[in-house]
Coordinates of C-alpha atoms and ligand atoms in Angstrom, one line a residue:
X22 CA 23.1 -69.4 -11.2
X23 CA 21.8 -69.3 -14.9
X24 CA 23.1 -66.6 -17.3
X25 CA 21.0 -63.3 -16.7
X26 CA 21.3 -59.9 -18.4
X27 CA 22.4 -58.2 -15.2
X28 CA 23.0 -59.0 -11.6
X29 CA 20.3 -56.7 -10.3
X30 CA 17.8 -54.5 -12.0
X31 CA 16.4 -51.6 -10.3
X32 CA 12.8 -50.7 -11.5
X33 CA 12.3 -47.0 -10.8
X34 CA 15.1 -44.3 -10.9
X35 CA 14.1 -41.8 -8.4
X36 CA 15.3 -40.9 -4.9
X37 CA 15.3 -44.4 -3.7
X38 CA 16.4 -46.2 -6.8
X39 CA 19.3 -44.1 -7.6
X40 CA 20.7 -44.0 -4.4
X41 CA 20.4 -48.0 -4.2
X42 CA 22.1 -48.1 -7.6
X43 CA 25.0 -46.2 -6.2
X44 CA 25.2 -47.9 -3.2
X45 CA 25.2 -51.4 -4.6
X46 CA 28.1 -50.2 -7.1
X47 CA 30.1 -48.7 -4.3
X48 CA 29.6 -51.8 -1.9
X49 CA 30.4 -54.1 -4.8
X50 CA 33.7 -52.2 -5.6
X51 CA 31.9 -51.7 -9.2
X52 CA 31.8 -55.4 -9.7
X53 CA 28.3 -55.7 -9.8
X54 CA 26.2 -55.6 -13.0
X55 CA 23.3 -52.9 -12.4
X56 CA 20.5 -51.5 -14.7
X57 CA 18.2 -48.9 -13.6
X58 CA 15.0 -48.8 -15.7
X59 CA 12.9 -45.8 -15.6
X60 CA 9.9 -44.4 -17.6
X61 CA 11.1 -41.1 -17.7
X62 CA 13.3 -39.8 -20.7
X63 CA 17.1 -39.2 -19.8
X64 CA 16.5 -35.3 -19.7
X65 CA 14.0 -35.7 -16.8
X66 CA 15.4 -38.3 -14.2
X67 CA 13.4 -39.0 -11.3
X68 CA 10.3 -37.2 -12.4
X69 CA 7.4 -38.7 -10.3
X70 CA 4.4 -37.6 -12.6
X71 CA 3.6 -35.8 -15.7
X72 CA 3.5 -32.7 -13.2
X73 CA 6.9 -33.0 -11.9
X74 CA 9.2 -33.8 -9.3
X75 CA 6.4 -33.3 -6.7
X76 CA 7.5 -33.0 -3.1
X77 CA 7.9 -30.8 -0.2
X78 CA 11.7 -31.2 -0.8
X79 CA 12.6 -30.9 2.8
X80 CA 15.5 -33.3 3.9
X81 CA 17.7 -33.3 7.3
X82 CA 21.2 -32.6 7.4
X83 CA 21.9 -36.0 9.0
X84 CA 20.4 -37.9 6.0
X85 CA 22.4 -36.3 3.5
X86 CA 25.6 -36.9 5.8
X87 CA 24.8 -40.7 5.9
X88 CA 25.1 -40.9 2.2
X89 CA 28.5 -39.1 2.5
X90 CA 29.7 -41.3 5.2
X91 CA 28.6 -44.8 3.8
X92 CA 29.2 -44.2 0.2
X93 CA 31.3 -41.1 0.1
X94 CA 29.0 -39.0 -2.0
X95 CA 28.4 -35.7 -1.0
X96 CA 26.0 -33.0 -2.6
X97 CA 26.1 -29.5 -2.7
X98 CA 24.8 -26.4 -4.7
X99 CA 22.5 -26.3 -6.7
X100 CA 20.9 -29.7 -5.8
X101 CA 21.0 -28.6 -1.9
X102 CA 18.9 -25.4 -3.0
X103 CA 18.6 -23.9 0.4
X104 CA 19.6 -24.7 4.0
X105 CA 17.6 -24.4 6.8
X106 CA 17.9 -24.4 10.7
X107 CA 15.2 -26.8 11.4
X108 CA 11.6 -27.8 10.8
X109 CA 9.1 -25.7 13.3
X110 CA 5.4 -27.0 13.8
X111 CA 3.0 -24.5 14.5
X112 CA -0.2 -25.3 16.6
X113 CA -3.7 -24.4 14.7
X114 CA -3.8 -21.5 17.0
X115 CA -0.3 -20.2 16.0
X116 CA 0.5 -19.8 19.9
X117 CA 2.8 -22.7 20.2
X118 CA 5.6 -23.8 18.0
X119 CA 7.9 -26.9 18.2
X120 CA 11.1 -27.6 16.7
X121 CA 10.5 -30.7 15.1
X122 CA 13.6 -31.6 13.2
X123 CA 17.2 -30.1 13.2
X124 CA 19.4 -28.7 10.5
X125 CA 18.4 -29.6 7.1
X126 CA 17.9 -28.6 3.4
X127 CA 15.4 -27.9 1.1
X128 CA 16.4 -29.8 -2.2
X129 CA 16.1 -29.0 -5.9
X130 CA 14.4 -32.3 -6.9
X131 CA 14.5 -31.6 -10.3
X132 CA 18.3 -31.0 -10.4
X133 CA 19.5 -33.6 -7.7
X134 CA 18.6 -36.7 -9.8
X135 CA 21.0 -35.5 -12.7
X136 CA 23.7 -35.4 -10.1
X137 CA 22.6 -38.7 -8.9
X138 CA 22.5 -40.4 -12.3
X139 CA 26.0 -39.2 -12.9
X140 CA 27.2 -40.6 -9.6
X141 CA 25.7 -43.9 -10.3
X142 CA 27.2 -44.2 -13.7
X143 CA 30.8 -43.4 -12.3
X144 CA 30.1 -46.6 -10.2
X145 CA 29.3 -48.7 -13.2
X146 CA 25.6 -48.4 -13.3
X147 CA 23.9 -48.6 -16.6
X148 CA 20.5 -46.9 -17.6
X149 CA 17.5 -47.7 -19.7
X150 CA 15.1 -44.8 -20.0
X151 CA 11.5 -44.4 -21.5
X152 CA 10.6 -48.0 -20.5
X153 CA 7.4 -48.5 -18.1
X154 CA 7.9 -51.5 -16.0
X155 CA 4.5 -53.5 -15.9
X156 CA 5.4 -56.8 -14.3
X157 CA 7.9 -59.1 -12.7
X158 CA 9.3 -62.1 -14.5
X159 CA 9.8 -65.2 -12.6
X160 CA 11.3 -68.7 -12.8
X161 CA 11.3 -71.4 -10.0
X162 CA 9.8 -69.4 -7.4
X163 CA 12.3 -66.3 -7.7
X164 CA 12.1 -63.1 -9.5
X165 CA 14.3 -62.9 -12.3
X166 CA 13.6 -59.9 -14.2
X167 CA 11.2 -57.2 -15.4
X168 CA 8.9 -57.0 -18.5
X169 CA 7.3 -53.8 -19.9
X170 CA 6.9 -51.2 -22.7
X171 CA 9.6 -49.3 -24.3
X172 CA 7.8 -45.9 -25.2
X173 CA 6.7 -44.0 -27.2
X174 CA 5.8 -47.0 -29.4
X175 CA 5.1 -49.4 -26.5
X176 CA 7.6 -52.0 -27.9
X177 CA 7.7 -55.1 -25.5
X178 CA 10.6 -55.0 -23.2
X179 CA 12.2 -57.7 -21.1
X180 CA 15.4 -57.9 -19.1
X181 CA 16.7 -60.6 -16.8
X182 CA 18.6 -60.6 -13.5
X183 CA 19.7 -62.5 -10.4
X184 CA 17.2 -60.0 -8.5
X185 CA 14.9 -57.0 -9.1
X186 CA 14.4 -54.3 -6.6
X187 CA 11.3 -52.2 -6.9
X188 CA 11.7 -48.6 -6.4
X189 CA 9.0 -47.3 -8.7
X190 CA 7.4 -45.3 -6.0
X191 CA 4.1 -45.3 -4.3
X192 CA 1.9 -46.4 -7.4
X193 CA 4.4 -49.4 -8.2
X194 CA 2.6 -52.1 -10.2
X195 CA 5.2 -54.7 -9.3
X196 CA 4.7 -55.3 -5.7
X197 CA 0.9 -55.7 -5.8
X198 CA 1.5 -58.2 -8.7
X199 CA 4.2 -60.1 -7.3
X200 CA 4.4 -63.5 -9.1
X201 CA 5.6 -65.5 -6.4
X202 CA 4.7 -66.4 -2.8
X203 CA 6.3 -63.9 -0.2
X204 CA 6.0 -62.3 3.3
X205 CA 5.5 -58.7 1.6
X206 CA 2.2 -57.1 2.1
X207 CA 1.0 -56.4 -1.4
X208 CA -1.6 -53.6 -0.9
X209 CA -2.3 -50.4 1.4
X210 CA -5.5 -49.3 3.0
X211 CA -6.6 -45.9 1.4
X212 CA -6.6 -44.4 4.8
X213 CA -3.0 -45.0 5.2
X214 CA -2.3 -42.7 2.1
X215 CA -2.2 -38.8 2.0
X216 CA -3.2 -36.8 -0.9
X217 CA -0.8 -34.1 -1.3
X218 CA 0.1 -31.2 -3.4
X219 CA 2.3 -28.1 -3.8
X220 CA 3.5 -25.1 -5.5
X221 CA 6.8 -23.7 -6.1
X222 CA 6.4 -19.9 -6.2
X223 CA 8.4 -16.8 -6.4
X224 CA 6.8 -14.0 -4.1
X225 CA 6.9 -10.8 -2.6
X226 CA 7.0 -10.6 1.3
X227 CA 3.7 -9.0 1.9
X228 CA 4.2 -8.9 5.8
X229 CA 7.2 -9.9 7.9
X230 CA 5.4 -12.8 10.0
X231 CA 7.9 -15.5 10.8
X232 CA 4.9 -17.7 11.8
X233 CA 4.1 -17.7 8.1
X234 CA 7.3 -17.5 6.3
X235 CA 10.8 -17.8 7.8
X236 CA 13.8 -18.1 5.3
X237 CA 15.8 -19.9 8.2
X238 CA 13.1 -22.5 9.2
X239 CA 10.8 -25.0 7.3
X240 CA 7.3 -24.3 8.6
X241 CA 4.4 -26.8 9.3
X242 CA 1.0 -25.6 10.0
X243 CA -1.3 -27.9 12.0
X244 CA -4.9 -27.1 11.2
X245 CA -7.7 -29.7 10.7
X246 CA -9.7 -27.3 8.8
X247 CA -7.5 -26.2 6.1
X248 CA -5.5 -29.8 6.1
X249 CA -7.8 -32.3 7.6
X250 CA -5.9 -35.6 8.9
X251 CA -2.5 -33.9 7.3
X252 CA -0.8 -30.7 7.5
X253 CA 0.2 -27.6 5.6
X254 CA 3.9 -26.4 4.8
X255 CA 5.6 -23.1 3.9
X256 CA 9.1 -24.3 3.1
X257 CA 11.7 -21.7 2.2
X258 CA 13.6 -22.0 -1.1
X259 CA 15.3 -18.4 -0.5
X260 CA 14.1 -15.3 0.7
X261 CA 11.6 -14.7 -1.8
X262 CA 11.1 -18.3 -3.2
X263 CA 8.9 -21.1 -1.3
X264 CA 7.6 -24.6 -1.6
X265 CA 4.1 -24.2 -0.2
X266 CA 1.4 -27.0 -0.1
X267 CA -0.4 -29.6 2.1
X268 CA -1.8 -32.9 2.5
X269 CA -5.1 -34.7 3.6
X270 CA -6.4 -37.7 4.4
X271 CA -9.4 -38.5 1.9
X272 CA -11.7 -39.7 4.8
X273 CA -10.8 -36.9 7.0
X274 CA -11.5 -34.6 4.2
X275 CA -14.8 -36.0 3.5
X276 CA -15.9 -35.8 7.0
X277 CA -14.7 -32.1 7.2
X278 CA -16.6 -31.3 4.0
X279 CA -19.9 -32.7 5.3
X280 CA -19.6 -31.2 8.7
X281 CA -19.0 -27.8 7.3
X282 CA -21.2 -28.0 4.1
X283 CA -18.2 -27.7 1.9
X284 CA -17.1 -29.5 -1.4
X285 CA -13.6 -28.6 -1.3
X286 CA -11.0 -30.8 -3.1
X287 CA -7.1 -30.8 -2.6
X288 CA -6.2 -28.2 -5.0
X289 CA -9.1 -25.9 -3.2
X290 CA -7.2 -26.4 0.1
X291 CA -3.8 -25.4 -1.3
X292 CA -5.2 -22.5 -2.9
X293 CA -6.9 -21.5 0.3
X294 CA -3.6 -22.0 2.3
X295 CA -1.6 -20.0 0.0
X296 CA -4.4 -17.0 0.1
X297 CA -4.3 -17.2 4.1
X298 CA -0.6 -17.0 4.4
X299 CA 0.2 -13.6 5.5
X300 CA 3.6 -13.5 4.4
X301 CA 3.1 -14.5 0.7
X302 CA 2.3 -11.6 -1.7
X303 CA 2.1 -11.8 -5.4
X304 CA 2.8 -15.5 -5.8
X305 CA 3.9 -16.5 -9.3
X306 CA 5.0 -20.1 -10.2
X307 CA 8.6 -19.9 -10.3
X308 CA 9.7 -19.1 -14.0
X309 CA 13.4 -20.3 -13.3
X310 CA 14.6 -23.0 -15.8
X311 CA 15.7 -25.0 -12.8
X312 CA 11.7 -25.3 -11.7
X313 CA 10.3 -25.4 -15.2
X314 CA 7.5 -28.2 -15.3
X315 CA 7.8 -28.7 -11.6
X316 CA 5.7 -25.7 -10.1
X317 CA 2.5 -27.3 -9.6
X318 CA 1.7 -30.9 -8.7
X319 CA -0.2 -33.3 -6.6
X320 CA 0.7 -36.8 -5.8
X321 CA 0.2 -39.4 -3.0
X322 CA 2.4 -40.5 -0.2
X323 CA 1.8 -43.3 2.5
X324 CA 1.7 -42.7 6.3
X325 CA 1.7 -46.3 7.8
X326 CA 4.9 -48.3 9.0
X327 CA 7.1 -49.6 6.3
X328 CA 6.1 -53.1 4.7
X329 CA 6.8 -55.5 7.4
X330 CA 8.8 -57.6 5.1
X331 CA 11.0 -56.0 2.3
X332 CA 12.3 -59.1 0.7
X333 CA 11.3 -62.2 -1.2
X334 CA 13.4 -64.8 -3.6
X335 CA 15.1 -62.4 -6.0
X336 CA 13.1 -59.2 -5.0
X337 CA 13.3 -56.3 -2.6
X338 CA 11.4 -53.1 -2.2
X339 CA 12.8 -49.8 -1.2
X340 CA 11.3 -46.2 -0.8
X341 CA 7.7 -45.2 -1.4
X342 CA 7.2 -48.8 -3.0
X343 CA 7.9 -50.1 0.8
X344 CA 5.8 -47.3 2.4
X345 CA 8.7 -46.1 4.1
X346 CA 7.5 -42.5 4.4
X347 CA 7.3 -41.6 8.2
X348 CA 3.8 -42.0 9.5
X349 CA 3.7 -38.9 11.4
X350 CA 5.1 -36.3 8.7
X351 CA 5.2 -38.3 5.3
X352 CA 8.9 -37.5 5.2
X353 CA 10.1 -40.2 2.8
X354 CA 13.5 -38.9 1.6
X355 CA 15.4 -39.6 4.9
X356 CA 13.9 -43.3 5.1
X357 CA 14.8 -43.9 1.4
X358 CA 18.4 -42.7 1.9
X359 CA 19.1 -44.9 5.0
X360 CA 17.2 -47.9 3.5
X361 CA 18.8 -47.4 0.2
X362 CA 22.3 -47.6 1.4
X363 CA 21.7 -50.6 3.8
X364 CA 19.9 -52.5 0.9
X365 CA 22.9 -51.5 -1.6
X366 CA 25.3 -53.1 1.2
X367 CA 23.1 -56.4 1.6
X368 CA 22.7 -57.0 -2.3
X369 CA 26.2 -56.3 -3.0
X370 CA 27.0 -59.2 -0.6
X371 CA 24.2 -61.4 -1.8
X372 CA 25.4 -60.9 -5.3
X373 CA 29.1 -62.0 -4.4
X374 CA 27.6 -65.0 -2.3
X375 CA 25.4 -65.8 -5.2
X376 CA 22.4 -66.0 -3.0
X377 CA 19.7 -63.5 -3.7
X378 CA 17.0 -65.7 -2.0
X379 CA 14.7 -64.4 0.7
X380 CA 17.2 -65.7 3.1
X381 CA 20.1 -64.2 1.4
X382 CA 18.4 -60.8 1.6
X383 CA 17.0 -61.2 4.9
X384 CA 19.6 -58.9 6.4
X385 CA 18.1 -55.8 5.0
X386 CA 15.1 -56.4 6.8
X387 CA 17.1 -56.6 10.2
X388 CA 19.2 -53.6 9.3
X389 CA 16.4 -51.2 8.2
X390 CA 14.3 -52.2 11.3
X391 CA 17.1 -52.1 13.8
X392 CA 18.7 -49.0 12.6
X393 CA 15.8 -46.8 11.4
X394 CA 12.5 -48.6 11.0
X395 CA 11.8 -49.7 14.5
X396 CA 9.9 -46.4 15.4
X397 CA 7.5 -46.5 12.6
X398 CA 4.7 -48.7 14.0
X399 CA 4.6 -46.4 17.0
X400 CA 4.5 -43.4 14.8
X401 CA 1.6 -44.9 12.9
X402 CA -0.3 -45.3 16.1
X403 CA 0.4 -41.3 17.0
X404 CA -0.6 -40.4 13.5
X405 CA -3.8 -42.2 13.8
X406 CA -4.3 -40.7 17.1
X407 CA -3.6 -37.4 16.0
X408 CA -6.0 -37.5 13.3
X409 CA -8.9 -37.8 15.7
X410 CA -8.2 -34.6 17.4
X411 CA -10.0 -31.3 17.0
X412 CA -7.9 -28.1 16.4
X413 CA -8.4 -27.0 19.9
X414 CA -7.3 -30.1 21.3
X415 CA -4.1 -30.1 19.4
X416 CA -3.4 -26.5 20.4
X417 CA -4.0 -27.3 24.1
X418 CA -1.9 -30.5 24.0
X419 CA 1.0 -28.7 22.3
X420 CA 0.8 -25.8 24.8
X421 CA 0.4 -27.8 28.0
X422 CA 1.3 -31.4 27.5
X423 CA 4.4 -31.3 25.3
X424 CA 7.6 -31.0 27.4
X425 CA 11.1 -30.1 26.5
X426 CA 12.0 -33.8 26.7
X427 CA 9.4 -34.7 24.5
X428 CA 10.6 -32.3 21.8
X429 CA 14.1 -33.3 21.9
X430 CA 12.7 -36.8 21.4
X431 CA 10.9 -35.7 18.5
X432 CA 14.0 -34.1 17.1
X433 CA 15.8 -37.3 17.4
X434 CA 12.9 -39.1 15.8
X435 CA 11.9 -41.0 18.9
X436 CA 8.3 -41.4 20.0
X437 CA 7.5 -38.6 22.8
X438 CA 7.0 -39.9 26.2
X439 CA 4.5 -37.1 27.3
X440 CA 5.8 -37.4 30.6
X441 CA 4.2 -34.1 32.0
X442 CA 1.0 -36.3 31.8
X443 CA 2.6 -38.2 34.6
X444 CA 3.4 -35.3 37.0
X445 CA 0.9 -35.0 40.0
X446 CA 1.2 -31.5 40.6
X447 CA -2.0 -29.3 41.1
X448 CA -1.4 -27.6 37.9
X449 CA -1.1 -30.4 35.7
X450 CA -4.0 -32.3 37.6
X451 CA -6.3 -29.3 36.6
X452 CA -5.1 -29.5 33.0
X453 CA -5.6 -33.1 32.6
X454 CA -9.0 -32.7 34.2
X455 CA -9.7 -30.0 31.5
X456 CA -9.1 -32.5 28.7
X457 CA -9.0 -35.8 30.2
X458 CA -9.7 -37.8 26.9
X459 CA -6.7 -36.0 25.3
X460 CA -4.5 -36.7 28.2
X461 CA -5.2 -40.5 28.4
X462 CA -5.0 -40.8 24.6
X463 CA -1.7 -39.4 24.5
X464 CA -0.4 -41.4 27.4
X465 CA -1.7 -44.5 25.6
X466 CA 0.2 -43.7 22.4
X467 CA 3.3 -43.4 24.6
X468 CA 2.8 -46.6 26.6
X469 CA 2.0 -48.7 23.4
X470 CA 4.9 -47.2 21.5
X471 CA 7.5 -48.7 24.2
X472 CA 6.0 -52.1 23.7
X473 CA 5.9 -51.7 19.7
X474 CA 9.7 -50.5 19.5
X475 CA 10.7 -53.3 21.7
X476 CA 8.8 -55.9 19.5
X477 CA 10.6 -54.2 16.3
X478 CA 13.8 -54.6 18.0
X479 CA 13.2 -58.2 18.3
X480 CA 12.5 -58.6 14.6
X481 CA 13.3 -62.1 13.5
X482 CA 16.9 -63.0 12.6
X483 CA 15.5 -65.4 9.9
X484 CA 12.5 -65.7 7.8
X485 CA 11.3 -68.8 9.8
X486 CA 10.5 -66.4 12.8
X487 CA 8.4 -64.1 10.7
X488 CA 5.2 -65.6 10.9
X489 CA 4.9 -65.6 14.8
X490 CA 6.5 -62.1 15.1
X491 CA 4.0 -60.9 12.7
X492 CA 0.9 -62.3 14.5
X493 CA 2.2 -60.6 17.6
X494 CA 2.6 -57.3 15.7
X495 CA -0.8 -57.6 14.7
X496 CA -2.1 -58.3 18.1
X497 CA -0.2 -55.4 19.5
X498 CA -1.4 -52.8 16.7
X499 CA -4.9 -53.9 17.3
X500 CA -4.8 -52.8 21.0
X501 CA -2.8 -49.8 20.3
X502 CA -5.3 -48.5 17.7
X503 CA -8.1 -48.5 20.4
X504 CA -8.0 -44.9 21.5
Ligands
LIG618 C1 3.5 -33.7 -2.3 C2 4.5 -34.2 -1.5 C3 5.6 -33.7 -0.7 C4 6.6 -34.3 0.0 N1 7.4 -33.8 0.7 C5 8.5 -34.3 1.4 C6 9.2 -33.9 2.1 O1 9.4 -32.5 2.2 N2 10.3 -34.3 2.5 C7 10.3 -35.8 2.4 O2 11.4 -36.4 3.0 N3 9.4 -36.3 1.7 C8 8.4 -35.8 1.2 N4 7.6 -36.6 0.4 C9 8.1 -38.0 0.2 C10 9.1 -38.2 -0.8 O3 9.0 -37.2 -2.1 C11 9.1 -39.6 -1.2 O4 9.3 -40.4 0.0 C12 10.5 -40.0 -2.2 O5 10.5 -39.1 -3.4 C13 10.3 -41.4 -2.5 O6 11.4 -41.7 -3.4 P1 11.2 -43.1 -4.4 O7 12.2 -43.2 -5.0 O8 10.8 -44.2 -3.5 O9 9.8 -42.7 -5.4 P2 9.7 -41.6 -6.4 O10 10.5 -40.6 -5.8 O11 8.1 -41.5 -6.8 O12 10.3 -42.3 -7.4 C14 10.0 -43.1 -8.3 C15 10.5 -43.3 -9.8 O13 10.2 -44.5 -10.4 C16 9.5 -44.0 -11.7 N5 8.4 -45.3 -12.3 C17 7.3 -45.0 -11.3 N6 6.5 -46.2 -11.9 C18 7.4 -46.6 -12.9 C19 7.3 -47.9 -13.8 N7 6.1 -48.7 -13.8 N8 8.3 -48.0 -14.8 C20 9.3 -47.6 -14.7 N9 9.6 -46.3 -14.0 C21 8.7 -46.0 -13.1 C22 9.2 -42.6 -11.5 O14 9.0 -42.1 -12.9 C23 10.4 -42.2 -10.7 O15 11.4 -41.9 -11.5 C24 6.6 -35.8 -0.2 C25 5.8 -36.6 -1.3 C26 4.8 -35.7 -1.8 C27 3.9 -36.4 -2.7

């Protein structure tokens, strides 16, 4: 290969970019020359927007453990700000709760990137700050660098490498303007994005009510009126500190406003949710230095399956730029962690083998799909179906149609089978008769999920098999989306 400034450039030093950088450093035994380019100043690594590190901050313990197991990096206090025993999802009528996820942490997203930058530097990673990456630079059908602007003077910036990893988040400018032909989808449908926002508050407990605040559990509230097409959350950061917010689908919000003669926007709904939360009294945006500049913000997150292809010649995508957040709950930290570690291993091997072609990087597609991503298409189907339901239907379904087995599937990140709906006992037959469309819709999502999962487990071993696999996938999805 020709001489390049680096082996690999990572555009974007957020959750995905920083873990990918450390992972390449670790798997290459610090031999790879790695540069992370981020638009933030060094004092604010990982900051998503001018409004801060906007996130619900929840991550499962098993995701955090995965980093420790694979690249030997363990986090602790203060970046793991508060431990939780799980995530509880409440039905709109608050009568049913479901444990959606096991043990985990509420992170301090402002502090964590400082720790991650130090870890990456110890593994030989270099950093360039204050640079906005605008475009990919290509040569002979390969991506070979990035161009952009060094701020604040907007001085032209260009660095070359054997490959570039796009970890610039959900608003990346790189993937939609890929200068070479590839199998990567450039654009996302507006309906597959959620508008989300949250506060970080210190507060006084107004009323002890664990359905509204519980320092041991991250709470999710389903309510199509207050969070149409999404959900709201109250995640504890301590006994008197909370990350509280919600996400909506724009189309669902417009329909809800029209139906109810309202003109609410995202921020109105967040403020209404805070006001209706019976446990949160006298909220103030947390004055702590650890939260300064990070207590109120909104941003977007994708809720579709990850991009069907994650690599091209000299290029790979990871994290939100690859739409990796889980379609069902928009949790993107866990998928970013798994994908970043897997990508790091594949890139270290590709650099060692001097082959950063699409084929040389293809193993990343396979690893991610087989070990984590295989569920995502079926969760996309379930998400789309749930968005069609009313509050009454969600409450009814959670009360009568969800079984223990379904709940343990959900905890294990598997698609629920809704096997209760297949019981032929009189009580269930009466319930199904009361909500026949709901019952058949849930069964449909479970049936199509099996087919989609087995299709994903047969992800092509080589790029040559991709076109046929993708055609089949789109046909299967077309059928699955017919509720
Ligand atoms: C309100 C909200 C709540 C959420 N809650 C949760 C949750 O509780 N749990 C969970 O698992 N997930 C949650 N998510 C999703 C999660 O935050 C993301 O999936 C995760 O941060 C993805 O990391 P990333 O590194 O891909 O992107 P980001 O965190 O967005 O990082 C991108 C980095 O790239 C930099 N960058 C961007 N553009 C450029 C450019 N052109 N040039 C140079 N640098 C650039 C940014 O400044 C940033 O440093 C939430 C998201 C939102 C918006």
